Coordinates of C-alpha atoms (C1' of nucleotides) in Angstrom, one line a residue:
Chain A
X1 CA -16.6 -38.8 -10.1
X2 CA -16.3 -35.5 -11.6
X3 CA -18.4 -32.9 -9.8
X4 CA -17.5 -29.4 -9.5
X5 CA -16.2 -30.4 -5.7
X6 CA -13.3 -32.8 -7.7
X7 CA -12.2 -30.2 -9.8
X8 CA -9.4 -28.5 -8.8
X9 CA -9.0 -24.8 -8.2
X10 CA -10.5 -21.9 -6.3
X11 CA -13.8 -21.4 -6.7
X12 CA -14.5 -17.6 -7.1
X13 CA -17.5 -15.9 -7.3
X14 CA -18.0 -12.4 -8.5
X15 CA -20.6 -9.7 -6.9
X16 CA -20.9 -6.6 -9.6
X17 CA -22.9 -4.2 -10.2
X18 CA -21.9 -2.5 -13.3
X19 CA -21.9 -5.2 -16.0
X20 CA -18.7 -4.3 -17.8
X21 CA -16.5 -4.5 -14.4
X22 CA -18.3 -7.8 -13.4
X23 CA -17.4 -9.3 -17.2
X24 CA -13.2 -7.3 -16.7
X25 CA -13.6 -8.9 -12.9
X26 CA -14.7 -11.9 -14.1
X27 CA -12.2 -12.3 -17.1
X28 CA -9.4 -11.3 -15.0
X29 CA -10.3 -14.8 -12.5
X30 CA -10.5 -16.7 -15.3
X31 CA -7.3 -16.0 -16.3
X32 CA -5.0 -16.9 -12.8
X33 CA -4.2 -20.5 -13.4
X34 CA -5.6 -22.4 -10.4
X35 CA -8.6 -19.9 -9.6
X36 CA -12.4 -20.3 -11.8
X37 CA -15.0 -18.1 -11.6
X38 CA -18.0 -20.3 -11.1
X39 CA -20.3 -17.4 -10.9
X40 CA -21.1 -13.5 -11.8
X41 CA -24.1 -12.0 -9.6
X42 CA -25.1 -8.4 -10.0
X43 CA -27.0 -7.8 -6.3
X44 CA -26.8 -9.1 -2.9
X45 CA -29.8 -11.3 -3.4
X46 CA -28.7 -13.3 -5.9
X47 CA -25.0 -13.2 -4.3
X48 CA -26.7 -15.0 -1.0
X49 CA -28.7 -17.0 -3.0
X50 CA -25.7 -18.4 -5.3
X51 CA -23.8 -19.1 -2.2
X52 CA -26.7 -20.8 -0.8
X53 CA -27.2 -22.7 -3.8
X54 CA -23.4 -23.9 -4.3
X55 CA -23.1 -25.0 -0.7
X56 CA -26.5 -27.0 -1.0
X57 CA -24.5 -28.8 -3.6
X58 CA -21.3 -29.6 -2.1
X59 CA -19.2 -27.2 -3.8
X60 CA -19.2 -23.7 -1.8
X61 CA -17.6 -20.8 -3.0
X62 CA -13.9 -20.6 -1.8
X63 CA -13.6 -16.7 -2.6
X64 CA -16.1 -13.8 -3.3
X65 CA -15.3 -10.6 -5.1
X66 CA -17.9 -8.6 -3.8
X67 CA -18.3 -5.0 -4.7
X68 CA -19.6 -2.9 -2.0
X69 CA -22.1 -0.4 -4.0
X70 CA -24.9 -3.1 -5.0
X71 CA -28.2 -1.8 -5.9
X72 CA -30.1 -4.3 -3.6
X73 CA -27.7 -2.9 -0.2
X74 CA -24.5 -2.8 1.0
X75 CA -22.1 -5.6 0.2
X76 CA -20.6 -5.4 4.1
X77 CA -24.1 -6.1 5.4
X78 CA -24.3 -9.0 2.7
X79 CA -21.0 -9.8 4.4
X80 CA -22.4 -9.9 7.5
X81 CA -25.4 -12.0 6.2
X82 CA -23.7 -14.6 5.1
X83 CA -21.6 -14.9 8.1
X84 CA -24.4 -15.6 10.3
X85 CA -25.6 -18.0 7.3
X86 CA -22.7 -19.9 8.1
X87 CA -21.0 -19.4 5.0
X88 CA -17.1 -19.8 4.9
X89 CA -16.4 -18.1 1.5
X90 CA -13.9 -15.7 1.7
X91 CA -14.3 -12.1 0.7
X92 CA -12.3 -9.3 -1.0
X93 CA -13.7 -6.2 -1.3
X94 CA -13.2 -4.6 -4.4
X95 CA -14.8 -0.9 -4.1
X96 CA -14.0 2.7 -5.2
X97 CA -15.1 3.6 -1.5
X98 CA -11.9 5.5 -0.2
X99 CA -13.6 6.3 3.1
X100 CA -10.8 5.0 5.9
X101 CA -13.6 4.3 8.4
X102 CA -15.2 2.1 5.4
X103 CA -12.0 0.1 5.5
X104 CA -12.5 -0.5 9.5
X105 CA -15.6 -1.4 8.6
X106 CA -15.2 -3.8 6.0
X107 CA -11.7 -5.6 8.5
X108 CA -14.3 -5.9 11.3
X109 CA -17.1 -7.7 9.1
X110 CA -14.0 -10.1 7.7
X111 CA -12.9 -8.8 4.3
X112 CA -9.2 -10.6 3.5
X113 CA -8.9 -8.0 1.6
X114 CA -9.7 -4.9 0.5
X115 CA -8.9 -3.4 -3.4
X116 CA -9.6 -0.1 -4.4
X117 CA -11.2 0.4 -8.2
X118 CA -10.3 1.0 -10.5
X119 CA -7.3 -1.7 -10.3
X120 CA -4.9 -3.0 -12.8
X121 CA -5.1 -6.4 -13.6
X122 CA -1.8 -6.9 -12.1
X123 CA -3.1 -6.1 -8.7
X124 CA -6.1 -8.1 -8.9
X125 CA -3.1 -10.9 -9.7
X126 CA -1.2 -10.5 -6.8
X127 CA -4.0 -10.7 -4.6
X128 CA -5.2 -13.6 -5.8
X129 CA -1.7 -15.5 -6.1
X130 CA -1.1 -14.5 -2.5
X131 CA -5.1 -16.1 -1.9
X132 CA -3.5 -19.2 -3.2
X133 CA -0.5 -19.4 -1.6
X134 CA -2.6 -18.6 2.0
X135 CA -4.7 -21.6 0.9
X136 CA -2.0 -23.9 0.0
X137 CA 0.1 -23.0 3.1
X138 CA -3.1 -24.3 5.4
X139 CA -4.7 -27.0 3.1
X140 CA -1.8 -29.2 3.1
X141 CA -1.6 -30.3 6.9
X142 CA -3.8 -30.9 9.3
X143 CA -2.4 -29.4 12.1
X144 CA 0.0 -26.2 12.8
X145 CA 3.4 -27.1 14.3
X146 CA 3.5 -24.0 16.1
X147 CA 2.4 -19.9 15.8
X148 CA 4.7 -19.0 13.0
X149 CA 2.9 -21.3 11.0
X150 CA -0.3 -19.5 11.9
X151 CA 1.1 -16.2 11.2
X152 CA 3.4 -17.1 8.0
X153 CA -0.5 -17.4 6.7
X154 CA -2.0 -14.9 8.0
X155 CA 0.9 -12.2 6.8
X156 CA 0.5 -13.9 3.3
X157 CA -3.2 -12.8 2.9
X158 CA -2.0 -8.9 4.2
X159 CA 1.4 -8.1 2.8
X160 CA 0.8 -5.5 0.2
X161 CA 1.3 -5.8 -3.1
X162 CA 5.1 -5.6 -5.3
X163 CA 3.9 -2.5 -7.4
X164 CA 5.9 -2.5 -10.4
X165 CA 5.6 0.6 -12.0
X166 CA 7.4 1.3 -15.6
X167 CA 10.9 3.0 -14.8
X168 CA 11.0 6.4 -14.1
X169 CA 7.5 6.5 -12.5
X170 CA 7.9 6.5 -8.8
X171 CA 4.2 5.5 -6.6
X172 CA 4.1 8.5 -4.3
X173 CA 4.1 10.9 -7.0
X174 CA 1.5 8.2 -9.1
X175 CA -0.6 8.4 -5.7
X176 CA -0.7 12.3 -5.6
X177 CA -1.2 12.9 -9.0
X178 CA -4.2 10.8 -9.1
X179 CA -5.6 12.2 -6.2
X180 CA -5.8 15.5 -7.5
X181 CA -7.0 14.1 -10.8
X182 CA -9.7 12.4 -9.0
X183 CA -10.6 15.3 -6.8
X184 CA -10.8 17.5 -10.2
X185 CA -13.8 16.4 -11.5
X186 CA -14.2 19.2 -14.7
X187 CA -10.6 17.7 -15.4
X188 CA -7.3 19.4 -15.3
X189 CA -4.4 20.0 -17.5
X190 CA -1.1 18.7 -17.0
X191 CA 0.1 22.3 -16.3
X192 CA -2.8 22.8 -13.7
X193 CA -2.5 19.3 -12.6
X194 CA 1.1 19.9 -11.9
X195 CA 0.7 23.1 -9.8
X196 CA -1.8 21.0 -7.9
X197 CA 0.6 18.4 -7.4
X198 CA 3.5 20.4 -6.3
X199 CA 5.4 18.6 -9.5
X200 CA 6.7 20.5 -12.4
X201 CA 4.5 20.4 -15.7
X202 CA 6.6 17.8 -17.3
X203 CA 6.5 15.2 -14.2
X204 CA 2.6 15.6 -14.4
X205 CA 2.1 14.5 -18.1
X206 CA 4.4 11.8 -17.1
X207 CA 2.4 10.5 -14.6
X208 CA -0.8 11.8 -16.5
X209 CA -0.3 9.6 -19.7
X210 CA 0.3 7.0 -17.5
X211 CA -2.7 7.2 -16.1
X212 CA -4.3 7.2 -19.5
X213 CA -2.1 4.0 -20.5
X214 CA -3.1 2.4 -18.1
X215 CA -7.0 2.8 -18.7
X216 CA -7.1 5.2 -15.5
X217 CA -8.0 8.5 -17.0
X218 CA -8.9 10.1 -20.7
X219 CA -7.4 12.8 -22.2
X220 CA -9.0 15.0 -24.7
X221 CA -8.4 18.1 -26.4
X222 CA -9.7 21.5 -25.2
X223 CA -10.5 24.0 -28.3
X224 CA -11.8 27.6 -28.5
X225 CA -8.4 29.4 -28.0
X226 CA -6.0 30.5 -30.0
X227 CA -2.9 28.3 -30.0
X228 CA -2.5 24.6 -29.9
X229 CA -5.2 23.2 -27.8
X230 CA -5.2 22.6 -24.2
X231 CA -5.4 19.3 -23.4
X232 CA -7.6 17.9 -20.8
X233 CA -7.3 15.1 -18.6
X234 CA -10.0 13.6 -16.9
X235 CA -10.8 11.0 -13.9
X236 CA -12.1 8.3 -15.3
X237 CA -13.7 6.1 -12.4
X238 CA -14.3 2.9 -13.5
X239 CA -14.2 1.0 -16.3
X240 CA -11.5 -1.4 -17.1
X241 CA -8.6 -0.2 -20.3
X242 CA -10.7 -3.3 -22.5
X243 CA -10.1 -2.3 -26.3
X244 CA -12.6 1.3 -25.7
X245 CA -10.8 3.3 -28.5
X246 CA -11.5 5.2 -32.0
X247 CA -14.6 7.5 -31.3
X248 CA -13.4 11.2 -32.4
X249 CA -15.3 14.0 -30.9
Chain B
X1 CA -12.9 13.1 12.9
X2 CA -13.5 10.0 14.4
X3 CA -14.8 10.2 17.9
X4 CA -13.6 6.5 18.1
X5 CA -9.6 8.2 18.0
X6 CA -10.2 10.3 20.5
X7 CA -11.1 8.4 23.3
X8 CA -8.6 7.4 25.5
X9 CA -8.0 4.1 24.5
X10 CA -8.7 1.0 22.7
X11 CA -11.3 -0.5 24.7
X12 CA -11.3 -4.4 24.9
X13 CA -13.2 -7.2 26.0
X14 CA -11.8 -10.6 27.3
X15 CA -13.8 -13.9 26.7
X16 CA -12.0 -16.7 28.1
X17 CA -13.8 -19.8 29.8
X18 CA -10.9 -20.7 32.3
X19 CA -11.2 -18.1 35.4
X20 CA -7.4 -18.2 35.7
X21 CA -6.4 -17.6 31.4
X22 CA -8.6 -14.8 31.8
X23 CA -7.3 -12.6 34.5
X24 CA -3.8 -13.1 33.0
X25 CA -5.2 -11.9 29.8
X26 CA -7.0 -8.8 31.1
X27 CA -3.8 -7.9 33.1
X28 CA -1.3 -8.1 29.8
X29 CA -4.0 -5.9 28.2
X30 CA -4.3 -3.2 31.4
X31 CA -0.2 -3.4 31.4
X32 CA -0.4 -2.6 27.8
X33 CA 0.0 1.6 27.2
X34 CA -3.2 2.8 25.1
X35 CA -5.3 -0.2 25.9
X36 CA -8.3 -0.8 28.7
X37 CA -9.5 -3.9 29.5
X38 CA -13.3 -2.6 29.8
X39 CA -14.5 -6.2 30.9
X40 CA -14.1 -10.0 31.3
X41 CA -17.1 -12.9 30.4
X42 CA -16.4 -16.0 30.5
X43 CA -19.1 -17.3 27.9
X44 CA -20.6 -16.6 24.5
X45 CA -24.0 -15.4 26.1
X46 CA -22.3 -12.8 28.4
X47 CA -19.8 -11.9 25.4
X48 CA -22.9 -10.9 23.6
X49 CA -25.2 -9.4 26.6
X50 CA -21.8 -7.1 27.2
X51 CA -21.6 -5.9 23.7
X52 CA -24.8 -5.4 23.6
X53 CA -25.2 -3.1 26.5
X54 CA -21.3 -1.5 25.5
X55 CA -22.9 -0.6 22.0
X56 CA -26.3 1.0 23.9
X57 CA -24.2 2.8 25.7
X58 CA -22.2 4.8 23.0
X59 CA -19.1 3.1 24.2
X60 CA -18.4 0.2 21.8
X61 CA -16.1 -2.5 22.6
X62 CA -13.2 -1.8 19.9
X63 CA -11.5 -5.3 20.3
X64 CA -12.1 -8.9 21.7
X65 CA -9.8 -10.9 22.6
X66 CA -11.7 -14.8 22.0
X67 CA -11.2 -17.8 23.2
X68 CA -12.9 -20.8 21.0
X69 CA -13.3 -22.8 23.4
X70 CA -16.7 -21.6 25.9
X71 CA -18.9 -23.6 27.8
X72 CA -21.9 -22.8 26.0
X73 CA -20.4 -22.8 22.2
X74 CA -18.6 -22.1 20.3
X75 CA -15.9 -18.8 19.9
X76 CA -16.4 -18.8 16.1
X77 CA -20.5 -18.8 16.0
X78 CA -20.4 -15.9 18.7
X79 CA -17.9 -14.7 15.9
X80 CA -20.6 -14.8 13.4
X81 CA -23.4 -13.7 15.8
X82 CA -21.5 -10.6 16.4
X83 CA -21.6 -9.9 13.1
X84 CA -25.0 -10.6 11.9
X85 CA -26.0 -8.3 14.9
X86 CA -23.9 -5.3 13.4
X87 CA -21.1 -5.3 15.8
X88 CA -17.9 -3.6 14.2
X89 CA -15.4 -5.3 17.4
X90 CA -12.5 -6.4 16.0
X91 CA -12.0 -10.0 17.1
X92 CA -8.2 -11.8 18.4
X93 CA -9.0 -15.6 18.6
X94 CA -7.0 -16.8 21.1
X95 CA -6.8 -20.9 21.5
X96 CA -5.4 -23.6 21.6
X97 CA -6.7 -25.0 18.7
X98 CA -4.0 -26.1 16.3
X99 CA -5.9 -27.4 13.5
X100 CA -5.4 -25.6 10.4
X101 CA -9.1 -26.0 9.3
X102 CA -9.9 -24.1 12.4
X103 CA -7.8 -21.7 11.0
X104 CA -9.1 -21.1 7.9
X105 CA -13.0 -20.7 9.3
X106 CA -11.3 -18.3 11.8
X107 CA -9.8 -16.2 8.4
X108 CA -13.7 -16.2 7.1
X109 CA -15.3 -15.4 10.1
X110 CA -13.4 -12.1 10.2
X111 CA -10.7 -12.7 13.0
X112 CA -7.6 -9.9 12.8
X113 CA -5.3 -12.5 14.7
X114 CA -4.9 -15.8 15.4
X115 CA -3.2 -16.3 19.0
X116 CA -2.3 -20.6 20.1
X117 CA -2.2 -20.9 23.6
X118 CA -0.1 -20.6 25.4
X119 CA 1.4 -17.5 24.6
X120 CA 3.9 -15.2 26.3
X121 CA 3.2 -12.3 27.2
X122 CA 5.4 -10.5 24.6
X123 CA 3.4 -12.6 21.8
X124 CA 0.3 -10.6 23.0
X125 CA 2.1 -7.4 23.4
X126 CA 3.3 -7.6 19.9
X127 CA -0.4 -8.2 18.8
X128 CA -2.2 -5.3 21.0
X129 CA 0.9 -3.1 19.6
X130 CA 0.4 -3.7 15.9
X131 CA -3.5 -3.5 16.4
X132 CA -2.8 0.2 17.7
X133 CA -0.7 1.2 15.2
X134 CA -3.6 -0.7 12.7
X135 CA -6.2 1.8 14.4
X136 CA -4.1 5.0 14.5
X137 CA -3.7 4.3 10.2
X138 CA -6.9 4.7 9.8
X139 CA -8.6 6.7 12.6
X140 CA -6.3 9.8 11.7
X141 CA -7.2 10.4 8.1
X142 CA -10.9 10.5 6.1
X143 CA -9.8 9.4 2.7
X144 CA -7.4 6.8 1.3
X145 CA -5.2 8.9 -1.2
X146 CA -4.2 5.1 -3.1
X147 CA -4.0 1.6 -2.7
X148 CA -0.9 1.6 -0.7
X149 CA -2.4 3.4 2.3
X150 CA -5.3 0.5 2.9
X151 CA -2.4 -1.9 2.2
X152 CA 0.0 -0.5 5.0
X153 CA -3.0 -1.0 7.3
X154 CA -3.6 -4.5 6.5
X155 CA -0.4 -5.3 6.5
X156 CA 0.2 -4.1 10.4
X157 CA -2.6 -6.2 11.1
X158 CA -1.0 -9.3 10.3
X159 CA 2.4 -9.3 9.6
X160 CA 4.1 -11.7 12.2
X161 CA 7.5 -10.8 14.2
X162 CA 8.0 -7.4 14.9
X163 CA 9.9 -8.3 18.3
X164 CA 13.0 -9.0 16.5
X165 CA 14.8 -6.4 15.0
X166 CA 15.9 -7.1 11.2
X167 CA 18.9 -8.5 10.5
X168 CA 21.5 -5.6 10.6
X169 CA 20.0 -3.6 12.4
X170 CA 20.8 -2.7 16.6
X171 CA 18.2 -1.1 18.9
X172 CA 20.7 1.9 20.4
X173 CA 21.2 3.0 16.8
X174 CA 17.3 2.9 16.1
X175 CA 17.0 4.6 19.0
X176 CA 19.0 7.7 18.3
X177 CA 17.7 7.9 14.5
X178 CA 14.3 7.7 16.1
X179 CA 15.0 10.3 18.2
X180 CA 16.3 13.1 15.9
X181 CA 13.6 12.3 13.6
X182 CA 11.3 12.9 16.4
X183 CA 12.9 16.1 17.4
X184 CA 12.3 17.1 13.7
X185 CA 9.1 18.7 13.5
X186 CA 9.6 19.7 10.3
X187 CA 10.6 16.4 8.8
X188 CA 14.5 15.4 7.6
X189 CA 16.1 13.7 4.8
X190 CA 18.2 10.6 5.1
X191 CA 21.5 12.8 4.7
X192 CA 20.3 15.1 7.3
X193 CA 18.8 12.7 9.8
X194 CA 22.6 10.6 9.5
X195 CA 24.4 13.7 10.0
X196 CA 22.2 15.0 13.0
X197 CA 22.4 11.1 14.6
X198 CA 25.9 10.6 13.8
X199 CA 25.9 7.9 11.0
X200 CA 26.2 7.7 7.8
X201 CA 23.3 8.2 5.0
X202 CA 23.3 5.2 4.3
X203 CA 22.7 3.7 7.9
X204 CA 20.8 6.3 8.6
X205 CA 18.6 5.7 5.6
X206 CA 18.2 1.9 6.6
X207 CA 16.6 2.5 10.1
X208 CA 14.4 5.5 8.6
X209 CA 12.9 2.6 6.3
X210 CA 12.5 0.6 9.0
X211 CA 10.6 2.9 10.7
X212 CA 8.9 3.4 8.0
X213 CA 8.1 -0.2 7.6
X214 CA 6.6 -0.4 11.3
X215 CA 4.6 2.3 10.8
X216 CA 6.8 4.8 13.3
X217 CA 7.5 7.1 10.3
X218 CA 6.1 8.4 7.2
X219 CA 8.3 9.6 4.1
X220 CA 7.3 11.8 1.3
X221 CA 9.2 13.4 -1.2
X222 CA 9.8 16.9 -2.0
X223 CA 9.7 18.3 -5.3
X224 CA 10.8 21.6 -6.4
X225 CA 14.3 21.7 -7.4
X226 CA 16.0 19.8 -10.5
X227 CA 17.4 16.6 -9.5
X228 CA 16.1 13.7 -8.4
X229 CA 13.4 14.8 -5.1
X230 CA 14.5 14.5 -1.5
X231 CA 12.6 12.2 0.1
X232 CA 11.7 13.5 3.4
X233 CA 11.3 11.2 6.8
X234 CA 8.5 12.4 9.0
X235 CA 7.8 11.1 12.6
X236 CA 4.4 10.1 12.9
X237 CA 1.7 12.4 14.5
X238 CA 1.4 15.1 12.1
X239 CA 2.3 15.3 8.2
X240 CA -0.8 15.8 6.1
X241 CA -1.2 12.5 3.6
X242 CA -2.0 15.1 0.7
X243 CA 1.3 16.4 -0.8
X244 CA 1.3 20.1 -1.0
X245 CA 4.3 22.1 -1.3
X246 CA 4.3 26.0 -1.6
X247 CA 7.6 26.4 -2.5
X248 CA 7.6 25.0 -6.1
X249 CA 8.8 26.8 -9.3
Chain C
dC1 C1' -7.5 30.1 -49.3
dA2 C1' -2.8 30.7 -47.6
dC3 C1' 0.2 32.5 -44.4
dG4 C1' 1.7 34.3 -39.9
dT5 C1' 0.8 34.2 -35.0
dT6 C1' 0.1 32.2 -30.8
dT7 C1' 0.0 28.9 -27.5
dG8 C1' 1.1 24.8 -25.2
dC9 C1' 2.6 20.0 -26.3
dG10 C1' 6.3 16.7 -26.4
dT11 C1' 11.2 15.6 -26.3
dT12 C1' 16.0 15.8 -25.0
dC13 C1' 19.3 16.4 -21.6
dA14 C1' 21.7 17.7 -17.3
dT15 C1' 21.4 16.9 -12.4
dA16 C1' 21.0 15.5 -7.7
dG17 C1' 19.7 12.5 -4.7
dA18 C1' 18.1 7.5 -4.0
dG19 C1' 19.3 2.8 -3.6
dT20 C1' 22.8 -1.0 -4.0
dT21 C1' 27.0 -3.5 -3.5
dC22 C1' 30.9 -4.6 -1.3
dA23 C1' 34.8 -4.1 1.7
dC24 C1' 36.3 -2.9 6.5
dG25 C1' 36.5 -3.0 11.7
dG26 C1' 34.7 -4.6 15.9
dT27 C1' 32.7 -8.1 18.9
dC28 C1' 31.2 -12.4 20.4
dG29 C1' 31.5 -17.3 20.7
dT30 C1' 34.4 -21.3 20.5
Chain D
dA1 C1' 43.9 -16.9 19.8
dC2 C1' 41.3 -17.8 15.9
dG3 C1' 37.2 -17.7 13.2
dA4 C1' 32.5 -16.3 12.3
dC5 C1' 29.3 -12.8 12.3
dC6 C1' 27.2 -8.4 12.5
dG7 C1' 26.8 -3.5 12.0
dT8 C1' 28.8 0.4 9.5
dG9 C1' 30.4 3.3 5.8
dA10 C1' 32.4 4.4 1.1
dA11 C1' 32.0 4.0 -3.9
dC12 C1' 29.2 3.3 -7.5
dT13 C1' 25.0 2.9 -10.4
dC14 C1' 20.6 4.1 -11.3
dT15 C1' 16.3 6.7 -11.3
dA16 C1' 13.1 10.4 -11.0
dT17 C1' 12.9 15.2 -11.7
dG18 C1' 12.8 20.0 -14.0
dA19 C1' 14.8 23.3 -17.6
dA20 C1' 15.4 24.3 -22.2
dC21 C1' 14.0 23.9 -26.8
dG22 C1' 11.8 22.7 -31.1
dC23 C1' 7.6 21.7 -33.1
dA24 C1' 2.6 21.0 -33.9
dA25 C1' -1.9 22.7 -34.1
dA26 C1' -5.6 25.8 -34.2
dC27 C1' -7.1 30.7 -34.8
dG28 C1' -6.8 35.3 -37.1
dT29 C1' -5.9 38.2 -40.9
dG30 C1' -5.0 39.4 -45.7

DNA sequence: CACGTTTGCGTTCATAGAGTTCACGGTCGT
DNA sequence: ACGACCGTGAACTCTATGAACGCAAACGTG
């Protein structure tokens, strides 16, 4: 028989607010070989109820990608619901909520884990492949041979991610750059952004453009003066680098 | 800041059915620097009554250590109990359940660790000693500066096998590069930490990382000068995350 | 409308420290 | 006493950074 239970692969569903991310989020599943995106939900109503639904059927959701801002409530309470629904699914949280005491929050309620927008696709990837591997290192046998076994799974769902970064670019400096780009919210220069930074001017538009490749800021010119124009770079805080180019001024 | 940091310790609550399992198991955790064992039930209905009355009480129970196995059900609904009720406990099952199934619901019903009985008492050590360092992660700062930092937490939480040192590595050597560092208020570099300990860069370098790696230290780079930047090894307990240097240019 | 002025971008290059590889010496087990 | 192994250090390669410099782009003036 071929019902969805037969098939193989992950089952994911994705919880999204914001339409775009939820089609990026959603596109991105679609794309790990061995993972399919049964579902795209935009509140925690229909998140509950689509869970509901797919268990009723024989096929519940393996793993959620649940946004934490949803217009209906909170995607940890939503956690929580479904917990005491019975519901095994599990959950990474994918949120621009940088709150530390959020990230308690969201271990205690039973998050695997926990992915801060806006994300490359890349880390999206490893967190899934690592998903897999968990799964594949328990579904195989029945019954653990001892605690390593236990632990050799656990540690695969939490080891960080292998951040490649393009040569030359090192993730400390990335990190602080960003941060200051992010707290800036009229935008910076890469001068200003460097001061900010503690990083020469040049190390900043490194770092800066980088940002821009990869879809995680904009940079627009800055007229009035005389001179060549200043240019501005801004935070951009969500939206995936999808083909978003060509509009002038 | 988090009230939660400053209390004295990480308060924790023993469930275990058999009267014998369960005093050994509040003793490890009273033997256990930084931890109190604030009670011991011995079913799910008193798990629940206690954090029930610990939460009224402004003293929430910061950890449970679970058994699965309780006379009136089972660990993993008073897991999802907990939860649906709003409790924010951070949960150790601790069983004797080998079945990898059990596992996996364990893993979705928001368990940190997953403990087989029987365990030594080092096993549990190493558990209560990562879970510290998880809480200290994130109780010292408000805001995530990147990914990395919420990695680094999840990955104390459940990376196995921190009683062994690495390969290459010997504990009197650790112990004198730990100590200089943690003479050095002001923070070292590899070359300086070797030269103060009495080893090379090189060595000295390796058991920074380590320390690093475990969470003991912290490194971040120093810009400034021309060349490629110093990274600086700081013992933990001070070091603001955000990197601001005043001696640039 | 053209040209000079001004300002900051973008690139090239030297540099200094990081990180890696490999060979040595000591120790432990057989 | 011999061999294997483990921790250490030296030499080397690589990488991330800032300084210098030329150039591009807009404004101001004739």
């Amino acid at each position: 028989m071929t019902d969805l239970a037969a098939l193989p692969g992950i089952s994911v569903l994705v919880v999204e607010d914001d339409p775009v991310a939820a089609a990026a989020h959603t596109l991105y599943v679609e794309r790990e070989p061995g993972f399919r995106a049964v579902g795209t939900v935009h509140s925690c109503a229909d998140a509950l109820r689509f869970l509901e639904r797919a268990r009723a059927a024989g096929t519940p959701v393996d793993l959620t990608l649940l946004d934490l801002y949803l217009p209906d409530g909170h995607g940890l309470q939503l956690c929580r619901s479904l917990r005491a629904a019975g519901h095994t699914t599990d959950v990474i949280a994918v949120t621009s909520a940088r709150d530390l005491a959020m990230v308690r929050q969201a271990v205690s309620a039973g998050v695997v884990q926990y992915l801060l927008k806006p994300f490359s696709a890349a880390a999206l990837h490893d967190r899934l492949e690592r998903y897999a591997r968990y799964r594949d290192s328990l579904g195989r046998t029945g019954e653990a041979t001892g605690q390593d076994e236990v632990d050799q799974a656990f540690a695969l769902l939490r080891t960080p991610e292998r951040s490649s970064l393009p040569k030359g670019l090192s993730a400390p400096t990335l990190d602080a750059v960003a941060s200051v780009l992010r707290e800036a919210a009229t935008g910076l220069s890469a001068a200003a952004a460097g001061a900010a930074a503690g990083v020469s001017r040049i190390t900043a538009r490194r770092y800066l453009e980088h940002l821009v490749d990869t879809g995680r800021a904009v940079r627009e010119p800055q007229y009035g003066s005389v001179g060549r124009p200043e240019l501005c770079y801004r935070w951009r805080g969500d939206a995936p680098p999808a083909g978003r180019r060509g509009v002038g001024a």
